[in-house]
mmCIF file of C-alpha atoms and ligand atoms in Angstrom:
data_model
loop_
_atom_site.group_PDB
_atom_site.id
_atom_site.type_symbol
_atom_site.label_atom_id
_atom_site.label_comp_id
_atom_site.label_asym_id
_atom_site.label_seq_id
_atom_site.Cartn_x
_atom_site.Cartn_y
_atom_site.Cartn_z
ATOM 1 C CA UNK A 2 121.353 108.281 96.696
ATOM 2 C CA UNK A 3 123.917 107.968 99.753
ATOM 3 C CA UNK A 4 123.687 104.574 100.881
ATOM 4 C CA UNK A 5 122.487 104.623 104.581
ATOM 5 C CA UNK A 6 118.639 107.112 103.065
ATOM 6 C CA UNK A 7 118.845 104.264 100.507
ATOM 7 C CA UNK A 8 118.722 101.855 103.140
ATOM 8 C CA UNK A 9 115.868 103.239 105.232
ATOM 9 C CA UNK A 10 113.930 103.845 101.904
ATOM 10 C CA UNK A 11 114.271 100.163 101.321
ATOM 11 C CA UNK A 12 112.338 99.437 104.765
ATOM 12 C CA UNK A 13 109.523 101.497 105.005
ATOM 13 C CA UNK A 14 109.447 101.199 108.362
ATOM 14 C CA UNK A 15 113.290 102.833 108.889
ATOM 15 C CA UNK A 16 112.710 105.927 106.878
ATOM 16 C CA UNK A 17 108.983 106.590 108.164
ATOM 17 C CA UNK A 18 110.108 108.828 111.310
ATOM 18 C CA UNK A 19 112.273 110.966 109.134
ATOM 19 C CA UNK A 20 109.583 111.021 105.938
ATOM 20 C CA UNK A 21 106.819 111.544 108.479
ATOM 21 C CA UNK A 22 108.539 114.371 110.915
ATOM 22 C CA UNK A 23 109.532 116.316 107.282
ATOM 23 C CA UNK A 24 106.358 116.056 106.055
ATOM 24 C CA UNK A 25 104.472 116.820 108.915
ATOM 25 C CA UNK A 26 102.132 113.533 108.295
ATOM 26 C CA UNK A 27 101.418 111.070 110.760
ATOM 27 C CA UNK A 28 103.884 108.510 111.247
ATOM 28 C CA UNK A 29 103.943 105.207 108.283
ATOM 29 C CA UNK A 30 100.959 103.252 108.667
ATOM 30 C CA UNK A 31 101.722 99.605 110.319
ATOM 31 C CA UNK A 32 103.107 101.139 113.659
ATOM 32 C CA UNK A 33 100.069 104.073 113.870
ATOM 33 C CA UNK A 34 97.443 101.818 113.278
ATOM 34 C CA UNK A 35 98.505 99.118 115.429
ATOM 35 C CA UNK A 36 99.699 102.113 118.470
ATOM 36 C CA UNK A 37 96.278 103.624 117.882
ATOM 37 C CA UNK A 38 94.186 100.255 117.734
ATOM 38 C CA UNK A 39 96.003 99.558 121.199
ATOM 39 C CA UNK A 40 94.931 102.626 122.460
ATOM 40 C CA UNK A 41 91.949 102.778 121.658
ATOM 41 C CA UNK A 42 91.457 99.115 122.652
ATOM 42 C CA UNK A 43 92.779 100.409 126.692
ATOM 43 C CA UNK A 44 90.786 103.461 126.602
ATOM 44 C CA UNK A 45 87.713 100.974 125.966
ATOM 45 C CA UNK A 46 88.602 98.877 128.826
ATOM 46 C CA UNK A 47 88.942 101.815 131.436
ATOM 47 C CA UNK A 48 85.948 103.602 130.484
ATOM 48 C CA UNK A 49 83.069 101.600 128.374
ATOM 49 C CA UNK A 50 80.682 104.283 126.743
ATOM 50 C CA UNK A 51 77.455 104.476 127.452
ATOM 51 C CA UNK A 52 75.235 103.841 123.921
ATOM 52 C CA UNK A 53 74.574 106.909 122.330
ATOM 53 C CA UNK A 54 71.143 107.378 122.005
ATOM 54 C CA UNK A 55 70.065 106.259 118.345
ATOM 55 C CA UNK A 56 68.515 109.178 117.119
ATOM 56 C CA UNK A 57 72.277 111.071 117.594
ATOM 57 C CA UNK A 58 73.975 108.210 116.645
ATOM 58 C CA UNK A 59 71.475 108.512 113.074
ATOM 59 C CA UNK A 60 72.106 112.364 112.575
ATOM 60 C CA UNK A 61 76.204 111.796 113.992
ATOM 61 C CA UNK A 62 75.683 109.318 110.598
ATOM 62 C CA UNK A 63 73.975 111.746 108.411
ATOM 63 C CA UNK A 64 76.289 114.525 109.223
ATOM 64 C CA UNK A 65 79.234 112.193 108.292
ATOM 65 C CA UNK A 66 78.142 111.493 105.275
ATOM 66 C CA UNK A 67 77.032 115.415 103.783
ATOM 67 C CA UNK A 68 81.291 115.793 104.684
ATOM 68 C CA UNK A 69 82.383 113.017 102.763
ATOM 69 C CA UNK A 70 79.722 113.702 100.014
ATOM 70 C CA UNK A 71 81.290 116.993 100.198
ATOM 71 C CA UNK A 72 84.596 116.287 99.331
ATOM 72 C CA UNK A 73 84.126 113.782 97.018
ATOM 73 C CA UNK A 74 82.989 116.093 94.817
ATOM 74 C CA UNK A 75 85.965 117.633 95.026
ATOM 75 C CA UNK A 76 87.854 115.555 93.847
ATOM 76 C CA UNK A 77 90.568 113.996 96.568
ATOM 77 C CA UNK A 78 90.705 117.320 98.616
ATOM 78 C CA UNK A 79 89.625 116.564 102.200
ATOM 79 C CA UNK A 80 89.760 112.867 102.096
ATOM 80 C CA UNK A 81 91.751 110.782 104.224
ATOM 81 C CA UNK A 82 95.297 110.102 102.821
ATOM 82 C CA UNK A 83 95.185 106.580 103.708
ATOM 83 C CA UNK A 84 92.875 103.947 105.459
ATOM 84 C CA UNK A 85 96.220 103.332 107.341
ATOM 85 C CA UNK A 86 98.132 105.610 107.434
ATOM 86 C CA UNK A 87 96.292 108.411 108.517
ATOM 87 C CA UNK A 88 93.031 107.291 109.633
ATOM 88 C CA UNK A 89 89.816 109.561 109.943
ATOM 89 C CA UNK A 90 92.510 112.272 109.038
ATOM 90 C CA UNK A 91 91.802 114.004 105.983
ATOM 91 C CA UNK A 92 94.004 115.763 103.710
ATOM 92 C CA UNK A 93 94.542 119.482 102.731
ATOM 93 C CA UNK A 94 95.066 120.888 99.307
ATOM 94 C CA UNK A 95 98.471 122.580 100.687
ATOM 95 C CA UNK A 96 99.538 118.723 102.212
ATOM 96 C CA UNK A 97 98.386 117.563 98.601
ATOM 97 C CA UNK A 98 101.122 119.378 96.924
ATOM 98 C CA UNK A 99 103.854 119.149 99.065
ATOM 99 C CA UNK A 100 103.146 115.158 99.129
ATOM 100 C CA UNK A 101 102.816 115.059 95.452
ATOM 101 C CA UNK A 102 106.084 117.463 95.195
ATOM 102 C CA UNK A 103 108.182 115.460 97.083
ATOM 103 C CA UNK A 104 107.301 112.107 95.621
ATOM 104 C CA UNK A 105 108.148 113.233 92.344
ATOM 105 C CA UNK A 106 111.524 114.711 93.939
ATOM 106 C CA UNK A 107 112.026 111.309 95.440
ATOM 107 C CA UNK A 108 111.768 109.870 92.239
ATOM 108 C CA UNK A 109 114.023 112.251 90.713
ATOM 109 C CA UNK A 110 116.759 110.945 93.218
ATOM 110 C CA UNK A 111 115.731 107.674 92.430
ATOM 111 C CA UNK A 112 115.324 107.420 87.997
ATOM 112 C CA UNK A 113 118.183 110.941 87.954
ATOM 113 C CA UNK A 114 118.143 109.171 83.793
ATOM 114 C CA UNK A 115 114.533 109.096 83.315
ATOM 115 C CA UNK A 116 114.017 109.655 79.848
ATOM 116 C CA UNK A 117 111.506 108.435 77.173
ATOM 117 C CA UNK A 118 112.437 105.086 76.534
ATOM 118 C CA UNK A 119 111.654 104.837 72.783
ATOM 119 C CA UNK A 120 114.797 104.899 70.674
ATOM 120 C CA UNK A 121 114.607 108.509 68.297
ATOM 121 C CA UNK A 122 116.717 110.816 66.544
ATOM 122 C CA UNK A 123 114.436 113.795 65.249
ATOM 123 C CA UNK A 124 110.956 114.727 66.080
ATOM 124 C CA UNK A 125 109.740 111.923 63.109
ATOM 125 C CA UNK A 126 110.802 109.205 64.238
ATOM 126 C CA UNK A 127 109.486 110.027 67.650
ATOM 127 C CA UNK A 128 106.018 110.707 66.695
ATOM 128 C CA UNK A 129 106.379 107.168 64.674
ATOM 129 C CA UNK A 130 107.852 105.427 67.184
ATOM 130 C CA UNK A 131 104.767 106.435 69.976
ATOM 131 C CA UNK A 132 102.102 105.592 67.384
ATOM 132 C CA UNK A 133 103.654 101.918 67.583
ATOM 133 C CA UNK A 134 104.523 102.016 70.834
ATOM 134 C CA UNK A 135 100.428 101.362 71.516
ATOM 135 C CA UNK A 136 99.280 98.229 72.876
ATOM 136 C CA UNK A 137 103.333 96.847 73.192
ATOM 137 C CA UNK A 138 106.526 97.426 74.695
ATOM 138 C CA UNK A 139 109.076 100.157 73.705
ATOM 139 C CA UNK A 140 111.609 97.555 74.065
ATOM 140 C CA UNK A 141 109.736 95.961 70.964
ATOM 141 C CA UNK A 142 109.251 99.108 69.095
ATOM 142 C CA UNK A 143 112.701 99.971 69.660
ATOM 143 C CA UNK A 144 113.974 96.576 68.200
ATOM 144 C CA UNK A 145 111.575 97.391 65.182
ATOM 145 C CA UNK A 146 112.052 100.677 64.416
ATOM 146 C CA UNK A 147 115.573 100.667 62.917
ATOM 147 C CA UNK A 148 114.344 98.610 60.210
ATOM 148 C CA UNK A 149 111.534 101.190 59.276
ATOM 149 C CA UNK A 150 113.391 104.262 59.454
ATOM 150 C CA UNK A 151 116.614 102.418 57.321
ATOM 151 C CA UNK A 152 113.764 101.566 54.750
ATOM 152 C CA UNK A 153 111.903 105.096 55.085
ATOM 153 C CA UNK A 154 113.997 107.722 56.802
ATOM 154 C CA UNK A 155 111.868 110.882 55.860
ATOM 155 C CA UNK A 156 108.083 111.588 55.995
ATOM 156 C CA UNK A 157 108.339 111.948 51.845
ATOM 157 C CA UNK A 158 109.655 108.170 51.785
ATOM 158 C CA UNK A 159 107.163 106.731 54.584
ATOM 159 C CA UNK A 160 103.830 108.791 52.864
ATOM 160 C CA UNK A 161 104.939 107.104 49.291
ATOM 161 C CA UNK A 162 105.849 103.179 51.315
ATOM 162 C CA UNK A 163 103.954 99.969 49.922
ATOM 163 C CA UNK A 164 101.780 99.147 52.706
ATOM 164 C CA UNK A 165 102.565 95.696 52.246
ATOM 165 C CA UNK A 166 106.447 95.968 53.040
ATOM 166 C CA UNK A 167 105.379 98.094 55.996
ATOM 167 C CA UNK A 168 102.997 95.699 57.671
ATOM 168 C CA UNK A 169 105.925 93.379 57.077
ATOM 169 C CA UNK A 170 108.392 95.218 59.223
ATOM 170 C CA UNK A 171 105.453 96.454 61.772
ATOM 171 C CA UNK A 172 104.310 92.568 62.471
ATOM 172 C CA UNK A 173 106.018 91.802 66.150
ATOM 173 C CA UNK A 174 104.106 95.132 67.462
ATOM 174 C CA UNK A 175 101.233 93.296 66.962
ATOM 175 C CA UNK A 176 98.216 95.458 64.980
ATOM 176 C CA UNK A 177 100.619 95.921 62.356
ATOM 177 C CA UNK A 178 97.931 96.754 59.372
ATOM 178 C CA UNK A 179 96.289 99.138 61.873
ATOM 179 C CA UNK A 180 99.795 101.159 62.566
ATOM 180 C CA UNK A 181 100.798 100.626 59.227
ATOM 181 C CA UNK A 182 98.073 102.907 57.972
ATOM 182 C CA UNK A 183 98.540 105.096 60.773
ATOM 183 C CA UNK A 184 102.159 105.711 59.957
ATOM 184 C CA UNK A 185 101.846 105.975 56.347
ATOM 185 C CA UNK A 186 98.751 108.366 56.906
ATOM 186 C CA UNK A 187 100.646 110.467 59.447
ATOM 187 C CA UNK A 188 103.797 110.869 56.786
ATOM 188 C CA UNK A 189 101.185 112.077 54.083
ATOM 189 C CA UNK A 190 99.492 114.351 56.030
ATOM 190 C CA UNK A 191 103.155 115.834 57.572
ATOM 191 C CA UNK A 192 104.311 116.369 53.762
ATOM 192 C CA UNK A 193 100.756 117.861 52.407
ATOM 193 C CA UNK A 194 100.056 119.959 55.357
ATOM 194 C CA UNK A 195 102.797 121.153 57.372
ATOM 195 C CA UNK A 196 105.453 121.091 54.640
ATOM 196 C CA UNK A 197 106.880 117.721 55.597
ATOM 197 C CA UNK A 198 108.079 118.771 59.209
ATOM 198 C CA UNK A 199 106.073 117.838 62.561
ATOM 199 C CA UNK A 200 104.284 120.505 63.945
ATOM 200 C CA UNK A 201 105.258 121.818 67.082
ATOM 201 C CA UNK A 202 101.983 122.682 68.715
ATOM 202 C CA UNK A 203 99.496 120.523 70.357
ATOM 203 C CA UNK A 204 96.672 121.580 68.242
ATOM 204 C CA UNK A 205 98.095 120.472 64.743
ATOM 205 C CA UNK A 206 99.862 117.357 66.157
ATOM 206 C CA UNK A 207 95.896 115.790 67.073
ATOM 207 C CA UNK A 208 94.997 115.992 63.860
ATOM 208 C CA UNK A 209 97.420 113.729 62.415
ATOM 209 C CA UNK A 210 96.567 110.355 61.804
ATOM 210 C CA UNK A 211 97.075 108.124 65.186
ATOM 211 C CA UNK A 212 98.083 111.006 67.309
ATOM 212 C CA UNK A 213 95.827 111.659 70.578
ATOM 213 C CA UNK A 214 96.852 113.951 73.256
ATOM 214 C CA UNK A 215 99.204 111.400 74.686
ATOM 215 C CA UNK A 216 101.505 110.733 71.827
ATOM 216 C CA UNK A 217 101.065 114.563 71.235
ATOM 217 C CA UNK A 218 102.784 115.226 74.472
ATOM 218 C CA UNK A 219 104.880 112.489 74.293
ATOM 219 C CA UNK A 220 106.608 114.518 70.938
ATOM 220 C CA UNK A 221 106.375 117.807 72.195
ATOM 221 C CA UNK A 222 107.830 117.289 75.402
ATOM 222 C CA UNK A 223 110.553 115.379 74.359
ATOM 223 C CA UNK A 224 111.427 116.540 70.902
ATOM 224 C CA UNK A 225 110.684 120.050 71.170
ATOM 225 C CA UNK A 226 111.275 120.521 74.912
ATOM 226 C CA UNK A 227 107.647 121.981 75.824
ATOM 227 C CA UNK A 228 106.103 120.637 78.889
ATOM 228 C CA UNK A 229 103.533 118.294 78.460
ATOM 229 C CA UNK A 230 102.051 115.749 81.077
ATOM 230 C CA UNK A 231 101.769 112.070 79.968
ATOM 231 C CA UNK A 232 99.074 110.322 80.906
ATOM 232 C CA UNK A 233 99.550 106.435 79.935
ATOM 233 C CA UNK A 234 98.397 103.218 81.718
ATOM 234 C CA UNK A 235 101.388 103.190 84.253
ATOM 235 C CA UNK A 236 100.555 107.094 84.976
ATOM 236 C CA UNK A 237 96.953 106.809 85.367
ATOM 237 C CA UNK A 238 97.300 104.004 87.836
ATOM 238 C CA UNK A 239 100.389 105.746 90.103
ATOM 239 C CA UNK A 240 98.865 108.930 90.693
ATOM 240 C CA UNK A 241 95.206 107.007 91.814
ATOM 241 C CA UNK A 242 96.953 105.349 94.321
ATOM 242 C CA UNK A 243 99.029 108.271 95.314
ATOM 243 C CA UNK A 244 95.364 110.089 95.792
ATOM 244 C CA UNK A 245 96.640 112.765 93.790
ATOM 245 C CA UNK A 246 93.538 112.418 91.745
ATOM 246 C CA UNK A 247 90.629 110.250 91.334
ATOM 247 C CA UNK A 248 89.341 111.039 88.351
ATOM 248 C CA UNK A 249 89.451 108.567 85.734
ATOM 249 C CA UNK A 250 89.734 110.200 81.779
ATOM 250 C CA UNK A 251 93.123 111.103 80.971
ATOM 251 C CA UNK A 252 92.226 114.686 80.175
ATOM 252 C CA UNK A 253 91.124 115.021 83.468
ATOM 253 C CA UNK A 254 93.856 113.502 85.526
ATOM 254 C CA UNK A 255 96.300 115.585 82.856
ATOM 255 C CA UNK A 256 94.098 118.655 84.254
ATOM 256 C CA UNK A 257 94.346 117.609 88.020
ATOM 257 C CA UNK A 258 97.822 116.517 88.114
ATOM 258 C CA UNK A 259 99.267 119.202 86.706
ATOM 259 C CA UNK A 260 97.548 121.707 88.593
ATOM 260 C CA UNK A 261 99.604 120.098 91.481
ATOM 261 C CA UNK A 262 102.988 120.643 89.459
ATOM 262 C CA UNK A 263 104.614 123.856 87.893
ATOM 263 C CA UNK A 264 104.831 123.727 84.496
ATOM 264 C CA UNK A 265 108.697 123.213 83.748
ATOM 265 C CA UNK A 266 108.315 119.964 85.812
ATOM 266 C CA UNK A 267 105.496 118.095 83.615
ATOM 267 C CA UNK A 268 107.480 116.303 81.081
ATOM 268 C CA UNK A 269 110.373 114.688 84.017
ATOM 269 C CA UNK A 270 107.664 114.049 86.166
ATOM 270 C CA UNK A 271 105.722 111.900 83.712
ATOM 271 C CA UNK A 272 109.364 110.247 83.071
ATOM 272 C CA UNK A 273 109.463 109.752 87.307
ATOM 273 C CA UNK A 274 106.301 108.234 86.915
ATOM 274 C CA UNK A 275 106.423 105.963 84.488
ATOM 275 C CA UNK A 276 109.717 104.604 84.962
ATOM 276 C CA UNK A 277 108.489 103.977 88.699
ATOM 277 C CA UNK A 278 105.331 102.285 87.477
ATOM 278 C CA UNK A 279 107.614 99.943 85.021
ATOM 279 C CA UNK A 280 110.349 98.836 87.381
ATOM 280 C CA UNK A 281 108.491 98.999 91.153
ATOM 281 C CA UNK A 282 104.741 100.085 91.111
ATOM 282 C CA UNK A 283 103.719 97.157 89.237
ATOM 283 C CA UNK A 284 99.775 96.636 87.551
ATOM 284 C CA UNK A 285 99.336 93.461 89.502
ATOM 285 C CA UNK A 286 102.047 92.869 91.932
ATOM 286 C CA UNK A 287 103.546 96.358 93.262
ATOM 287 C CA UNK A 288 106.735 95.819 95.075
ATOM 288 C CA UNK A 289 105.835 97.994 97.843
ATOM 289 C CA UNK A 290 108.700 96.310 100.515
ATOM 290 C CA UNK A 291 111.017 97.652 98.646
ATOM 291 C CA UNK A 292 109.580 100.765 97.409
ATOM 292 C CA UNK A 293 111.154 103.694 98.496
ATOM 293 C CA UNK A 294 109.045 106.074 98.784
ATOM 294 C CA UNK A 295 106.987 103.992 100.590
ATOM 295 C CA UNK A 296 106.576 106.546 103.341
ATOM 296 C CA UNK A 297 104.602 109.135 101.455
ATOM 297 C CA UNK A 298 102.098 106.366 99.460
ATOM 298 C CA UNK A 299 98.947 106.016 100.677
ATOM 299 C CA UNK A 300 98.616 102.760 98.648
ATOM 300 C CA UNK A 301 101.348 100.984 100.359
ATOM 301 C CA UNK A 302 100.039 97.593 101.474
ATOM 302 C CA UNK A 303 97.982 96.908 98.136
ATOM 303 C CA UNK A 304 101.001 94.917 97.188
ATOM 304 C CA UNK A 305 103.848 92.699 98.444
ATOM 305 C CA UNK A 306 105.074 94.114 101.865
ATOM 306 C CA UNK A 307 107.703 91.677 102.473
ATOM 307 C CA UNK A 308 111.215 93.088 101.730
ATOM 308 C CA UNK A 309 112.857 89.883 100.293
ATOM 309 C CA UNK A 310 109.692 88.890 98.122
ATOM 310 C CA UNK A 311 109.136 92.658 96.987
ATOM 311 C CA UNK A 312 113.025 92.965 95.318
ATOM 312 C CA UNK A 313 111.758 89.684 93.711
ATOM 313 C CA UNK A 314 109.125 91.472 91.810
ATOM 314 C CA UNK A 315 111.944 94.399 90.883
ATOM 315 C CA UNK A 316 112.186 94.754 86.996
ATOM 316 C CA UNK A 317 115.164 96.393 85.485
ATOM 317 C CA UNK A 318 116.539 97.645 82.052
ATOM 318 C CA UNK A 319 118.241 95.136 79.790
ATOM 319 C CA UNK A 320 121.938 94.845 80.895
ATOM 320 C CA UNK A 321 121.723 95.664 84.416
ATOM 321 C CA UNK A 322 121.230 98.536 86.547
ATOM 322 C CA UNK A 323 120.623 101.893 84.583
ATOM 323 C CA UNK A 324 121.691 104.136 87.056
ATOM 324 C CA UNK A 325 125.920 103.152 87.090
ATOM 325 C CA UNK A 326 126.124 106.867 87.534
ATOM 326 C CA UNK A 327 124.446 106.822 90.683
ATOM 327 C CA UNK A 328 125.334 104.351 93.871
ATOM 328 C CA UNK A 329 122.521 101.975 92.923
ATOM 329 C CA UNK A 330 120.274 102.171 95.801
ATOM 330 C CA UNK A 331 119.715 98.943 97.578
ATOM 331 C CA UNK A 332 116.272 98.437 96.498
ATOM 332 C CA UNK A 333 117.706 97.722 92.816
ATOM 333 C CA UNK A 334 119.704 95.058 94.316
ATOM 334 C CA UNK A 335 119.032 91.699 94.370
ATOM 335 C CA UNK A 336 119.421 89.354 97.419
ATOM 336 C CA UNK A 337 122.852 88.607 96.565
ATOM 337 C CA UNK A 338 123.363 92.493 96.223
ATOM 338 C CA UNK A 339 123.528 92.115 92.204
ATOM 339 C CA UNK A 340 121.503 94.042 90.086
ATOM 340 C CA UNK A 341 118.237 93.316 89.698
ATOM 341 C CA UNK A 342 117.105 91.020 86.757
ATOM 342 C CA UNK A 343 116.588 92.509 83.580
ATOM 343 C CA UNK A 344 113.366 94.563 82.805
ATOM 344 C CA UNK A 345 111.188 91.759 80.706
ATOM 345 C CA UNK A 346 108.434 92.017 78.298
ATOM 346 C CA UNK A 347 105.624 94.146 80.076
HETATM 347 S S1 SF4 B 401 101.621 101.060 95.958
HETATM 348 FE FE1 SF4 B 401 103.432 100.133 96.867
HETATM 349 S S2 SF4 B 401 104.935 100.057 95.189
HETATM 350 FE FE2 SF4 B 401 103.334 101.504 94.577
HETATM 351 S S3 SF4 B 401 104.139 103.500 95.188
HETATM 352 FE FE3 SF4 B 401 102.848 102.722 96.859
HETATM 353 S S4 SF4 B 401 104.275 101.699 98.256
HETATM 354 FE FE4 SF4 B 401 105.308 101.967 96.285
#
């Protein structure tokens, strides 16, 4: 990312009029509310309203309220983008998708080497690798997965493990007697039913042992390069506070999000996603000061604003910045312009 748009991305505030006037959305939220409120505040003084009469003011009430009913029920069409940002001003299906579009083309610019971040070297050990990667980190699974697939390198040798051994080398990723039986029950059906090979359609891969429609995705997106959307805890969260969706089942927000996308972009944009929700769109503390695409999120406010505390909260892969291909934009920079501290247990 060229270094002076990596600067104003850092700020909010410095890349709003050049998000906003490309977008064709209001202006970033702090400076429209507050121009607005002070408008609004004048235009009271001038002229003070007479009291509407209550029966209007009851069916003005009413009326508002069928609308928003209205939309709710479909889904985030026709709601405001932002209490902020855009207030009282309510979204379009066509300003849906170009917003959505060009977040996920920001975060291209920004994660260019998104990629799943569990360590595999055939379509096995990926579908292995996502059944432990429940409930802990990949960093973890990818620390204990070298051990397992040195032990058990092929379906044939996993199905035909001692569970015992296995739960041994599963331990640190925690409910290792639950994934132990998952893996060894996955490898038995993979040699008795589909000749000892993973199955490269969605349909088959549910059936095995421990595989939902996540970790299906997961392996056919990445090991057999057909596009899937992946809808984990980092996901689910982004894309409600990006108003893409607000449904709450991840079949559903697979459904809605990917209506928004075409096809060939499902499996990087789940990468997009999920690497921003790991390093800046945190669970608890989002770093939204130093969030770059700031501009286009709706959400921006729900966590630290503050540019020096936000690249606090910055997590980063083990060993520095990830991106040496890349200028590192300044939001992966530390204070001291060093690269942000590494990306820690999460
Ligand atoms: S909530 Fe904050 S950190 Fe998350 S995408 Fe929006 S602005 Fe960025």
């Amino acid at each position: 990312m060229p270094a002076k748009k990596a600067a104003d991305d850092v700020n909010p505030n410095a890349g709003k009029a050049a998000a906003d006037k490309a977008s064709g959305k209001p202006a970033v939220i702090g400076a429209v509310t507050k121009k607005a409120t002070a408008k609004k505040a004048t235009a009271k003084k001038a002229a003070p309203k007479k009291p509407a009469p209550k029966k209007a003011v009851a069916k003005k009430v009413a009326a508002e309220k069928a609308v928003t009913d209205k939309a709710a029920q479909k889904d985030v069409v026709g709601k405001p983008v932002a209490g902020k940002a855009a207030v009282g001003k309510a979204e379009s299906r066509t300003a849906l998708v170009r917003r959505a579009r060009r977040i996920n083309r920001e975060l291209a610019e920004i994660y260019p080497y998104a990629h799943p971040e569990l360590d595999f070297e055939n379509p096995f050990q990926l579908v292995v690798a996502t059944v432990l990667s429940a409930q802990t980190t990949d960093l973890r699974v990818n620390q204990t997965t070298p051990a397992l697939f040195a032990a058990y390198p092929t379906p044939e040798d996993l199905a035909a493990a001692d569970p015992e051994r296995v739960e041994e080398i599963l331990r640190p990723t925690g409910f290792f007697r639950a994934k132990t039986k998952s893996v060894i029950g996955l490898s038995k059906a993979l040699v008795e039913e589909f000749g000892g090979e993973v199955p490269g359609r969605l349909e088959d891969l549910v059936k095995l042992p421990g595989v939902g429609r996540k970790t299906a995705f997961v392996v056919l997106g990445n090991a057999f390069g057909r596009p899937g959307i992946t809808v984990d805890t980092h996901f689910q969260r982004l894309v409600r506070r990006w108003r893409w969706t607000e449904q709450t089942e991840p079949d559903k927000i697979e459904a809605a999000v990917g209506a928004l996308f075409p096809k060939s972009e499902w499996t990087m944009l789940s990468h997009h996603v999920i690497f921003h929700g790991r390093r800046i769109c945190h669970a608890r503390k989002p770093a939204c000061g130093a969030c770059p695409i700031a501009p286009l999120c709706p959400a921006y406010g729900e966590g630290e604003t503050d540019p020096e505390k936000a690249r606090k909260l910055l997590k980063y892969e083990k060993g520095g910045f990830p991106g040496q291909r890349l200028n590192p934009p300044q939001a992966y920079l530390d204070a001291g312009g060093r690269p942000a501290p590494p990306l820690g247990a999460e």
